[in-house]
Coordinates of C-alpha atoms in Angstrom, one line a residue:
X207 CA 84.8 -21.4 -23.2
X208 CA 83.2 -22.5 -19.6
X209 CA 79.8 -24.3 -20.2
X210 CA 76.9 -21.8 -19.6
X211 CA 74.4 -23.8 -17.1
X212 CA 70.9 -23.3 -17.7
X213 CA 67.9 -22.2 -17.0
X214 CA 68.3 -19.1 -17.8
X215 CA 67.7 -15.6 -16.7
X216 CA 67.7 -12.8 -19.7
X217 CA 69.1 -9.7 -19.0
X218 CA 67.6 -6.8 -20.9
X219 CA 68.2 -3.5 -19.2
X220 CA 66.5 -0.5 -20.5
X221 CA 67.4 -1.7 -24.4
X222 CA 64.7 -0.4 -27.0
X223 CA 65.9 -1.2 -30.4
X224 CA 65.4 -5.1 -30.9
X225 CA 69.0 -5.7 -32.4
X226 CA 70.2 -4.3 -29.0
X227 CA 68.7 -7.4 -27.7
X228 CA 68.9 -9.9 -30.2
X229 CA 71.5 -12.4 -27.6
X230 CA 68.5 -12.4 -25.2
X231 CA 65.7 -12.8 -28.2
X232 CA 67.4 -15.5 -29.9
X233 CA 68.1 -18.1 -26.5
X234 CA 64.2 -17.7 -25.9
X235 CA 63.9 -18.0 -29.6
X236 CA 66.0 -21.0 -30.4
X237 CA 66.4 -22.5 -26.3
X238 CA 63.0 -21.9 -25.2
X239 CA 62.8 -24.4 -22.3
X240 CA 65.7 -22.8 -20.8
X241 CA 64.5 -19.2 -20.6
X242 CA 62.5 -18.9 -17.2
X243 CA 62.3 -15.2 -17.1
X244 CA 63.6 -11.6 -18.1
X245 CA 65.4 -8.7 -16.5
X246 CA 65.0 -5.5 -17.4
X247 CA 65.0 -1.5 -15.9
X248 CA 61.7 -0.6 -16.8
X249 CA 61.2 1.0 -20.0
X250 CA 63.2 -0.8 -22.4
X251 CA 61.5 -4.0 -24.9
X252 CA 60.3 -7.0 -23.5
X253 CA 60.2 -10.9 -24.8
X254 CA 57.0 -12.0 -22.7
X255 CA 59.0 -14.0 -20.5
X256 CA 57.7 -13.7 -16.6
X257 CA 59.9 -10.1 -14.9
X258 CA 62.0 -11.3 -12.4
X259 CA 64.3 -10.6 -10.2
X260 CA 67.4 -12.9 -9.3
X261 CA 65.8 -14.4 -6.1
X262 CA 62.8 -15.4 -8.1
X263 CA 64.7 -16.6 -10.9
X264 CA 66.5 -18.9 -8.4
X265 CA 63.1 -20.1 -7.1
X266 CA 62.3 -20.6 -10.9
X267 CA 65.2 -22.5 -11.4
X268 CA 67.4 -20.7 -13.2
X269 CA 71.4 -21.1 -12.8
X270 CA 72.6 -18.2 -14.9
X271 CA 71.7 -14.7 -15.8
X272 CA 72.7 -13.7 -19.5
X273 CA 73.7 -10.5 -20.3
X274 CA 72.3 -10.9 -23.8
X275 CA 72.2 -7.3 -24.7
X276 CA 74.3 -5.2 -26.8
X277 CA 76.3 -1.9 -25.4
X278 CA 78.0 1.1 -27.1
X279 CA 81.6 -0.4 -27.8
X280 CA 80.8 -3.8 -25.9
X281 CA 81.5 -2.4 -22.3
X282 CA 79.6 -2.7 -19.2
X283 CA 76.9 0.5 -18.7
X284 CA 76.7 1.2 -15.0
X285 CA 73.2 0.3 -15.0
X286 CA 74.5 -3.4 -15.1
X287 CA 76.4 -3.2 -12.0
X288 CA 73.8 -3.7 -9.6
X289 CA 71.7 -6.0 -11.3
X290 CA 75.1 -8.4 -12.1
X291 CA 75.9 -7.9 -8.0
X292 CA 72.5 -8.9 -6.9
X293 CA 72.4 -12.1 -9.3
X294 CA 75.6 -13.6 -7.9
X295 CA 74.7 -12.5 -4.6
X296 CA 71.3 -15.1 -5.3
X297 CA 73.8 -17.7 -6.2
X298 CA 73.8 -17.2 -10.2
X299 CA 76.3 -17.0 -12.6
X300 CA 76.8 -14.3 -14.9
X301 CA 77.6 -15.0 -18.9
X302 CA 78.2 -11.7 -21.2
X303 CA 79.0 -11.5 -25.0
X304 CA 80.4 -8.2 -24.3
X305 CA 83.8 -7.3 -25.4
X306 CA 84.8 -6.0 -21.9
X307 CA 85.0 -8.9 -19.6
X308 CA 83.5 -8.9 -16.3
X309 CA 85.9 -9.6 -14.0
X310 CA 87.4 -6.2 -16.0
X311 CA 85.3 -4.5 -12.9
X312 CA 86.3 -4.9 -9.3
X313 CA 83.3 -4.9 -8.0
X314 CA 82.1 -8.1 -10.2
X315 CA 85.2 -9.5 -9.8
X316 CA 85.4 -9.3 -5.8
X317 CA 81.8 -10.4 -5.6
X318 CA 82.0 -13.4 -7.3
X319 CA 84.8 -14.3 -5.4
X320 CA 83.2 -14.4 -2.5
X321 CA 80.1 -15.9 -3.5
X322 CA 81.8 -18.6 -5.8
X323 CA 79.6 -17.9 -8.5
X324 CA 80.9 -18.4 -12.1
X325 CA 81.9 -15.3 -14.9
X326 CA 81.8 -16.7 -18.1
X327 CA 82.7 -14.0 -20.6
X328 CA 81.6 -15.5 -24.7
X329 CA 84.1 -13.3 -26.4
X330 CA 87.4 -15.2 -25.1
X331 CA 90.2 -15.8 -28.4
X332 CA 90.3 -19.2 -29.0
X333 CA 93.6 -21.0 -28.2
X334 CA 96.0 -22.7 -30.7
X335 CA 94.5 -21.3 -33.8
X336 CA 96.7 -21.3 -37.2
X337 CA 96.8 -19.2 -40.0
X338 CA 94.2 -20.2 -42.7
X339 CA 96.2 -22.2 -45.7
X340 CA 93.3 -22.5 -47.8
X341 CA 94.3 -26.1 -48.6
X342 CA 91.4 -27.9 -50.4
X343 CA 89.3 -29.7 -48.2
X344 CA 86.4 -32.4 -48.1
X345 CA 82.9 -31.6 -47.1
X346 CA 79.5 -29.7 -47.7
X347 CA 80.1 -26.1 -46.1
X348 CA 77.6 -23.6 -46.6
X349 CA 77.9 -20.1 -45.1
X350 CA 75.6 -17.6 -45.0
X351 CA 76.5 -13.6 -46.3
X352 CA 74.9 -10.3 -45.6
X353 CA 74.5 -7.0 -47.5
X354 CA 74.8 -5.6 -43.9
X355 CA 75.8 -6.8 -40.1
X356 CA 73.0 -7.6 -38.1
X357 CA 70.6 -8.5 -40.8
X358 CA 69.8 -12.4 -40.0
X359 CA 72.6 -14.4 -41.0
X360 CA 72.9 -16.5 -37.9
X361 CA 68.7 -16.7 -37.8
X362 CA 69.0 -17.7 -41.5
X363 CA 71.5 -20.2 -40.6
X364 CA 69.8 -21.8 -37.6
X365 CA 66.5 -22.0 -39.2
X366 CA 68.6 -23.3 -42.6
X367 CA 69.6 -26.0 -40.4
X368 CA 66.6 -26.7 -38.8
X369 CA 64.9 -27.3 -42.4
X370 CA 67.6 -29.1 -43.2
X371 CA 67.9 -31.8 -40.7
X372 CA 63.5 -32.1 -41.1
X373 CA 64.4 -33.3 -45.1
X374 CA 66.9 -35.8 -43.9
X375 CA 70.0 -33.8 -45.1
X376 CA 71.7 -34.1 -42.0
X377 CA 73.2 -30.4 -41.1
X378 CA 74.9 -28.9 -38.0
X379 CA 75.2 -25.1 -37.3
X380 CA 78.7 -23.4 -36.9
X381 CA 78.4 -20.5 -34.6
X382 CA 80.7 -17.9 -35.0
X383 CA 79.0 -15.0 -33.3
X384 CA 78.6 -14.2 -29.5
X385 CA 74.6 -15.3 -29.7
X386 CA 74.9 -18.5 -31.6
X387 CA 77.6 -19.2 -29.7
X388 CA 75.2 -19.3 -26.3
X389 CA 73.0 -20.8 -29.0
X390 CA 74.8 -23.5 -29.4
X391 CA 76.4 -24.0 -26.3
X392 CA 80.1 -23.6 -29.1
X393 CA 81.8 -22.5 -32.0
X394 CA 84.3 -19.4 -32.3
X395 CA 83.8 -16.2 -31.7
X396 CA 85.2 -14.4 -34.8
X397 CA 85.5 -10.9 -33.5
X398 CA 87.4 -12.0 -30.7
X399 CA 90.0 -13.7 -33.1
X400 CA 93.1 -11.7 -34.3
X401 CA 93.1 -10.7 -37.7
X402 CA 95.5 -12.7 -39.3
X403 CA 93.9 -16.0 -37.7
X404 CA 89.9 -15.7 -38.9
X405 CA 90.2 -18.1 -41.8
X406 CA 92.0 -20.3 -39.9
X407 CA 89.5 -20.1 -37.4
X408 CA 87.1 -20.8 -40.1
X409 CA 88.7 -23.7 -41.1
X410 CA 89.3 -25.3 -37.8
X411 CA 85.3 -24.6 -37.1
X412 CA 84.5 -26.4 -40.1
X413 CA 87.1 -29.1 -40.9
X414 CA 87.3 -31.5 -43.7
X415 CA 84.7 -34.3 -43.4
X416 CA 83.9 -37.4 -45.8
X417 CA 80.2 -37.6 -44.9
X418 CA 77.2 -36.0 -46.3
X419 CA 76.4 -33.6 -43.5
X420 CA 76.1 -29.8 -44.1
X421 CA 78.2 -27.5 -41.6
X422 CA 75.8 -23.9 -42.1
X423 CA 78.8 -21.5 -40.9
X424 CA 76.9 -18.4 -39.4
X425 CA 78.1 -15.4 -41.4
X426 CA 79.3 -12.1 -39.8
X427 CA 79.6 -8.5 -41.3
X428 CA 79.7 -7.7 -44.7
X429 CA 82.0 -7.1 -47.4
X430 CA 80.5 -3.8 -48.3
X431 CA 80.3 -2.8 -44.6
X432 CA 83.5 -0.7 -44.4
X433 CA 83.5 -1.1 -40.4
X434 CA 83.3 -4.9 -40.7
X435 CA 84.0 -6.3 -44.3
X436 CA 87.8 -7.7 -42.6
X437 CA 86.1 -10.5 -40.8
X438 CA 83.3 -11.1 -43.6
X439 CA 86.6 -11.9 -46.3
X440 CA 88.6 -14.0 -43.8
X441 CA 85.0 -16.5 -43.1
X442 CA 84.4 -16.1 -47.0
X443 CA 88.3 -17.6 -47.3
X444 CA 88.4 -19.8 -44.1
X445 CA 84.7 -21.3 -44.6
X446 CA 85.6 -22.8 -48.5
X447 CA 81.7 -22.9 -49.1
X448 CA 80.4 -25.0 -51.6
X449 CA 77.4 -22.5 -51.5
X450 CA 76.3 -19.4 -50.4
X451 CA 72.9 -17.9 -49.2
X452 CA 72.9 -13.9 -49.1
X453 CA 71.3 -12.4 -46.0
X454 CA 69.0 -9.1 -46.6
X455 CA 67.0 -6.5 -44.4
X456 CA 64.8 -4.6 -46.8
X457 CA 63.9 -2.0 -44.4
X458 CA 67.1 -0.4 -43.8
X459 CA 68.0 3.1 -45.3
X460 CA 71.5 2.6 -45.3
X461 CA 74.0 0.5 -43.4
X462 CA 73.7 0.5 -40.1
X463 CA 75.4 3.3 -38.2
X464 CA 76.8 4.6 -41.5
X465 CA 74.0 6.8 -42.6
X466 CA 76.6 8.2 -45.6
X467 CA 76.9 4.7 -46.7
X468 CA 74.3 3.1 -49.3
X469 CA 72.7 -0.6 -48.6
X470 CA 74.5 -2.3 -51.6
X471 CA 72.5 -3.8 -54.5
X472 CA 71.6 -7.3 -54.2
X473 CA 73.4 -8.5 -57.6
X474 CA 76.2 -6.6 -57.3
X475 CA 77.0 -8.2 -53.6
X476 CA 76.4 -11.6 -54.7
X477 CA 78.6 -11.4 -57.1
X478 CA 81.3 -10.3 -55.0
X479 CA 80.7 -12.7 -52.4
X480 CA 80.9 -15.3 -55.0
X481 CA 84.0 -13.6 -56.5
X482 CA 85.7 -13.7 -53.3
X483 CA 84.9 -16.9 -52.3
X484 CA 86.4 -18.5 -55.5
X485 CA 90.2 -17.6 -54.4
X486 CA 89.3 -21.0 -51.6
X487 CA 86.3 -22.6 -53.5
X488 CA 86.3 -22.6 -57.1
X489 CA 83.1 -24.2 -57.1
X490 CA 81.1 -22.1 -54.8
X491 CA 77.5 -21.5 -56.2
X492 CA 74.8 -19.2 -54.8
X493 CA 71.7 -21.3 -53.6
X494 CA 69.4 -18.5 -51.9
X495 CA 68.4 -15.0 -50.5
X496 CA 67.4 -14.9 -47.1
X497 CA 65.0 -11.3 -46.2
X498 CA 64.0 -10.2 -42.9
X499 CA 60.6 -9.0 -43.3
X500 CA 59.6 -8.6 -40.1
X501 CA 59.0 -4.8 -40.7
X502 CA 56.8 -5.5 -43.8
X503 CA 53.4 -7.0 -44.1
X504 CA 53.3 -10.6 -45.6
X505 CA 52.2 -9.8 -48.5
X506 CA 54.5 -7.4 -49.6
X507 CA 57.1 -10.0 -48.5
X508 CA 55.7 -12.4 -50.7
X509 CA 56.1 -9.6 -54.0
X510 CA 59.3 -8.9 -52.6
X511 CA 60.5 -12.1 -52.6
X512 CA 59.1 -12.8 -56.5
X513 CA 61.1 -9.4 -57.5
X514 CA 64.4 -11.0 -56.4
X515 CA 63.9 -14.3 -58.1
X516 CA 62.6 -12.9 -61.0
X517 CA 65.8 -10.3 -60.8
X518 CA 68.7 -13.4 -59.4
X519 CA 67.4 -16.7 -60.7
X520 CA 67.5 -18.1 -57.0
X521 CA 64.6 -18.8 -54.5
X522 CA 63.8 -15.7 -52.2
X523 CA 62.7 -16.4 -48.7
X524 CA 61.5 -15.4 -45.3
X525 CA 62.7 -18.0 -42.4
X526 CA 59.6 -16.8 -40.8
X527 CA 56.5 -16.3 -43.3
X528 CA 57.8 -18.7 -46.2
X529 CA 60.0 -21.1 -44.6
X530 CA 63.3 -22.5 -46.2
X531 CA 62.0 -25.0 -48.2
X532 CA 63.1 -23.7 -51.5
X533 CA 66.6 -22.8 -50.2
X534 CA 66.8 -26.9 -49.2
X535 CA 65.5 -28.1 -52.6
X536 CA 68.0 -25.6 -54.4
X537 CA 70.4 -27.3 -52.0
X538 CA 69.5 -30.8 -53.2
X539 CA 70.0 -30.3 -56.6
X540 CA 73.9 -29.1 -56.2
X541 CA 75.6 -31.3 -58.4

């Protein structure tokens, strides 16, 4: 992947559900200092950043514009055209976590050749993978699990790791998503791997290591997602986690975009995380449960949170209201 040069410009369009933007959200969440302004169509959500428009951004600083938005099958709307035309045309590079790349269109792809400015597309297939081999391996790996996509796995992970490093358990995140990826300026984009190569891909994110240090794999999917439970067993295999922290959005009705399918019950997709996980990591012990309660007042977080230890045995939090404190001591008592 090319380096994305920042400041930033956040592209937002006309989005209005919040996961639709969550690549935008979490670079002015987690790279702050970066973010100069937004872009959107009018309309659509906002992060407070300053509206601007590519020539201001430019003035402001900013070297890129981010597509950080998601898009019905990952392709460019025709809404992004102009707004992609006019940012290279203002001497800024364009970097999308789409699926479709941009130099897919013509008129992106002749534009920035004439301006020389730079298409980095997020979702490019690693080179030189292997298959996964499952072959024992040293090192603290945890990875974090969902009872649905999209339900704060990679926030769970960079906050884990954040709370982490602050107790002196030195920890790195392990992006494997298109926003963690810009997060993180690397890591492998699992959805853009083949099939038969995501535990390998898991493995070469987070080889063997002989130090203390904690490699927090962001999870993706979820085994009891039927659209996306193939990549969630192949990071479950690849990652061999010594532990596991379950990811969980209690205000969902049923999984997303599968109104026919239930949101699973919280024991019950433990365990079969854990179960899977064994076939790698023997060993591999549950150490938390991660909400997002962002759609709930605090304190019914807080009785939410007491319901699931009481019903688990393992400390409940919010990354937000609670912290991950009791995630990290759980963590320090792994034998």
């Amino acid at each position: 992947m090319q380096a994305i040069a920042g400041p930033f410009l956040l592209y937002l369009g006309d989005k209005t559900n919040p996961l639709d933007i969550k690549t935008s959200r979490g670079l002015a969440l987690f790279r702050p200092g970066e973010c100069v302004g937004e872009l959107s169509l009018g309309g659509g959500l906002s992060l407070g950043l300053p509206q601007m428009d590519p020539t201001q951004a430019v003035a402001a600083g900013a070297r890129t514009l981010v597509l950080g938005i998601a898009t019905s099958g990952g392709r460019l709307e025709e809404t992004m055209i102009a707004p992609i035309l006019a940012a290279l045309d203002a001497g800024l590079d364009v970097a999308s976590g789409l699926h479709q790349h941009l130099a897919d269109d013509p008129r992106i792809r002749e534009r920035a050749a004439a301006t020389g400015g730079r298409l980095i597309d997020i979702r490019i297939a690693a080179k030189g993978l292997a298959v996964g081999n499952g072959t024992p391996r040293a090192g603290n790996r945890l990875l974090t699990v969902g009872t649905d996509c999209a339900v704060g796995k990679m926030f769970t992970s960079l906050h884990l790791t954040q709370a982490l490093n602050a107790k002196g358990m030195s920890a790195r995140f392990r992006a494997t998503g298109q926003t963690g990826v810009m997060i993180a300026g690397e890591g492998v984009v699992i959805d853009s791997v083949i099939a038969d190569f995501i535990s390998g891909a898991a493995e070469a994110l987070s080889p063997a290591r002989e130090d203390e240090v904690w490699d927090v794999i962001e999870g993706q999917g979820s085994l009891f997602n039927p659209s996306f439970a193939g990549v969630s067993l192949g990071l479950l295999h690849g990652a061999q986690p010594r532990a596991l922290v379950l990811c969980h959005d209690p205000s969902r009705p049923h999984m997303r975009g599968l109104p026919h399918f239930p949101v699973p019950d919280l024991k019950a997709c433990l365990e079969e995380n854990l179960r899977c996980a064994r076939l790698t990591s023997p060993d591999v012990a549950a150490v938390g449960v991660s909400i997002n309660g962002s759609q709930m007042a605090p304190d019914d977080v807080a009785n939410l949170c007491a319901r699931i230890e009481d019903e688990l045995g393992l400390p409940c939090v919010d990354p937000v209201i609670t912290g991950m404190e009791p995630i990290v001591e759980r963590i320090a008592q792994l034998p």
